[in-house]
C-alpha positions as CSV (number, residue, x, y, z in Angstrom):
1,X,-6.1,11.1,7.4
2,X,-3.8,8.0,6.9
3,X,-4.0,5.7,9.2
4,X,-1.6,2.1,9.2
5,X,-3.4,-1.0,10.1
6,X,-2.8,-4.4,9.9
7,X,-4.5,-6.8,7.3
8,X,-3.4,-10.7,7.0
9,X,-4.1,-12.4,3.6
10,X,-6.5,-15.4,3.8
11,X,-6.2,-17.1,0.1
12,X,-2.7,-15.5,-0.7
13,X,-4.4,-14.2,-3.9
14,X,-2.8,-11.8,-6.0
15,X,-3.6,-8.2,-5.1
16,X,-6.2,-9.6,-2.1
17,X,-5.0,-6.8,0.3
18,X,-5.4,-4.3,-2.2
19,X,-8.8,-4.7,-3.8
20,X,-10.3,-5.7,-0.6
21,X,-8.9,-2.7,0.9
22,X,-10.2,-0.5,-2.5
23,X,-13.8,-2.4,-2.3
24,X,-14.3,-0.4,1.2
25,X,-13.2,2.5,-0.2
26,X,-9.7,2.6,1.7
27,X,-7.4,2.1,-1.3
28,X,-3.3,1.6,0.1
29,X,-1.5,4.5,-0.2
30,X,0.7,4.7,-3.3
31,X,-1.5,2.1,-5.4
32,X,-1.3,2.7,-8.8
33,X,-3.8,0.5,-9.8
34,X,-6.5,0.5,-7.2
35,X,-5.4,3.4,-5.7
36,X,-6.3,7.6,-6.9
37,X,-5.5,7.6,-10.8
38,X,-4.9,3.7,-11.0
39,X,-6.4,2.1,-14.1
40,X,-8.2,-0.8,-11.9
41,X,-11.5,-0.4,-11.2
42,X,-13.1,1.7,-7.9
43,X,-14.1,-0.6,-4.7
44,X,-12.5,-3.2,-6.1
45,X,-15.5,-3.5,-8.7
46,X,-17.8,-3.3,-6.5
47,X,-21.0,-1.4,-7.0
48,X,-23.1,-1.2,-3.7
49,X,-24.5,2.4,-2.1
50,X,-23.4,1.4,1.2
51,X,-19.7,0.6,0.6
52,X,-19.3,3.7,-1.3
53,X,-20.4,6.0,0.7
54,X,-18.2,4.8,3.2
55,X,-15.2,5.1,1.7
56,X,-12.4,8.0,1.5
57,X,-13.5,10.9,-1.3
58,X,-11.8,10.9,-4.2
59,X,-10.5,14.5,-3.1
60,X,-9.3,12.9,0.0
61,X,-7.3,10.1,-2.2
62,X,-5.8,13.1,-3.9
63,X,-4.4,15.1,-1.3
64,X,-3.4,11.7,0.2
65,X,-1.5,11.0,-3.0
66,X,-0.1,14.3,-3.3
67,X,1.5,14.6,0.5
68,X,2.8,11.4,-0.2
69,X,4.8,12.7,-3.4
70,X,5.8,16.0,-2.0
71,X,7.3,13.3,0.7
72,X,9.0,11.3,-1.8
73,X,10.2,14.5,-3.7
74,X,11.7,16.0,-0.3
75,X,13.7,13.0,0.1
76,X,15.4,13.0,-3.1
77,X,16.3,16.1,-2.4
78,X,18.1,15.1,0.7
79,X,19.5,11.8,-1.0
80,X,21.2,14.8,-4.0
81,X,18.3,14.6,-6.5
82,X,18.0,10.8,-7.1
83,X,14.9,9.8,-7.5
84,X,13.3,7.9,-4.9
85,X,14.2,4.0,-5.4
86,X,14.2,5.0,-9.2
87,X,10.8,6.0,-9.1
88,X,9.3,8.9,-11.3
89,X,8.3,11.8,-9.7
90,X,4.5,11.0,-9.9
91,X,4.3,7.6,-9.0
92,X,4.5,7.1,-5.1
93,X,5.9,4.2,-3.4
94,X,3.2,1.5,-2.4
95,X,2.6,1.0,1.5
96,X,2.4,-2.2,1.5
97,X,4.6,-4.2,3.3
98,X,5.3,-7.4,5.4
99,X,6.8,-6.7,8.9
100,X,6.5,-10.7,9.3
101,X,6.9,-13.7,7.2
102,X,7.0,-17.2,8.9
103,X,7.8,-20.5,6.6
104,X,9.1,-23.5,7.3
105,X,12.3,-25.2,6.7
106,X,12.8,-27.0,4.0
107,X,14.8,-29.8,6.2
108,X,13.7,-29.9,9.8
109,X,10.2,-28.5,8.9
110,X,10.9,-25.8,12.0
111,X,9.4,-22.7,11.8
112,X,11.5,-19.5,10.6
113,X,10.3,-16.3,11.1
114,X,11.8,-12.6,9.2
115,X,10.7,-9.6,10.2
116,X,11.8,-6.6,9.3
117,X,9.7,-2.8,10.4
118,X,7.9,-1.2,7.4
119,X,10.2,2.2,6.0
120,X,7.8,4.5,5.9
């Protein structure tokens, strides 16, 4: 039930991926604030029939959460116990990541572009 997709920020607002992706009811895996159990508010603060009923269950965001720690906890198993990039066991990692970021340079004004494939 996870799917990846590709979102590209329009305003470069802080947490714009994430609480447009929570308004629809599609929260990123391994939010801990509008994702399952995160403090911030569900869809995004949004309060309309339609977009809530089309969202994931909250059941659904829990099992999601829960795969995604048992995944976590089987590879610091295999890493000898550490805990996943210092993470505590109930927090997952958040799935958020940019496989492409193009600036310019600060001389020429020619394009550079990273990328770099997502890790999980």
């Amino acid at each position: 039930p996870v799917t990846r997709v590709e979102l590209t920020p329009v305003t470069g607002r802080t947490h714009q991926l994430r609480v447009h992706c929570a308004a629809v009811g599609h929260p990123i895996v391994g939010d801990s604030i509008y994702g399952y159990g995160g403090e911030g508010s569900a869809q995004g603060g949004l309060e309309c029939d339609r977009i809530t009923n089309l969202g994931a269950s909250l059941e659904l965001q829990k099992r999601i959460h829960l795969y995604w720690l048992r995944r976590l906890n089987e590879q610091n198993n295999k890493d000898g116990g550490v805990n996943f990039n210092g993470r505590a066991n109930e927090e997952c990692m958040l799935c958020l990541h940019a496989h492409q970021l193009t600036i310019s340079h600060p001389f020429t004004e020619s394009p550079m572009i990273f990328e770099c494939p997502p890790p999980f």
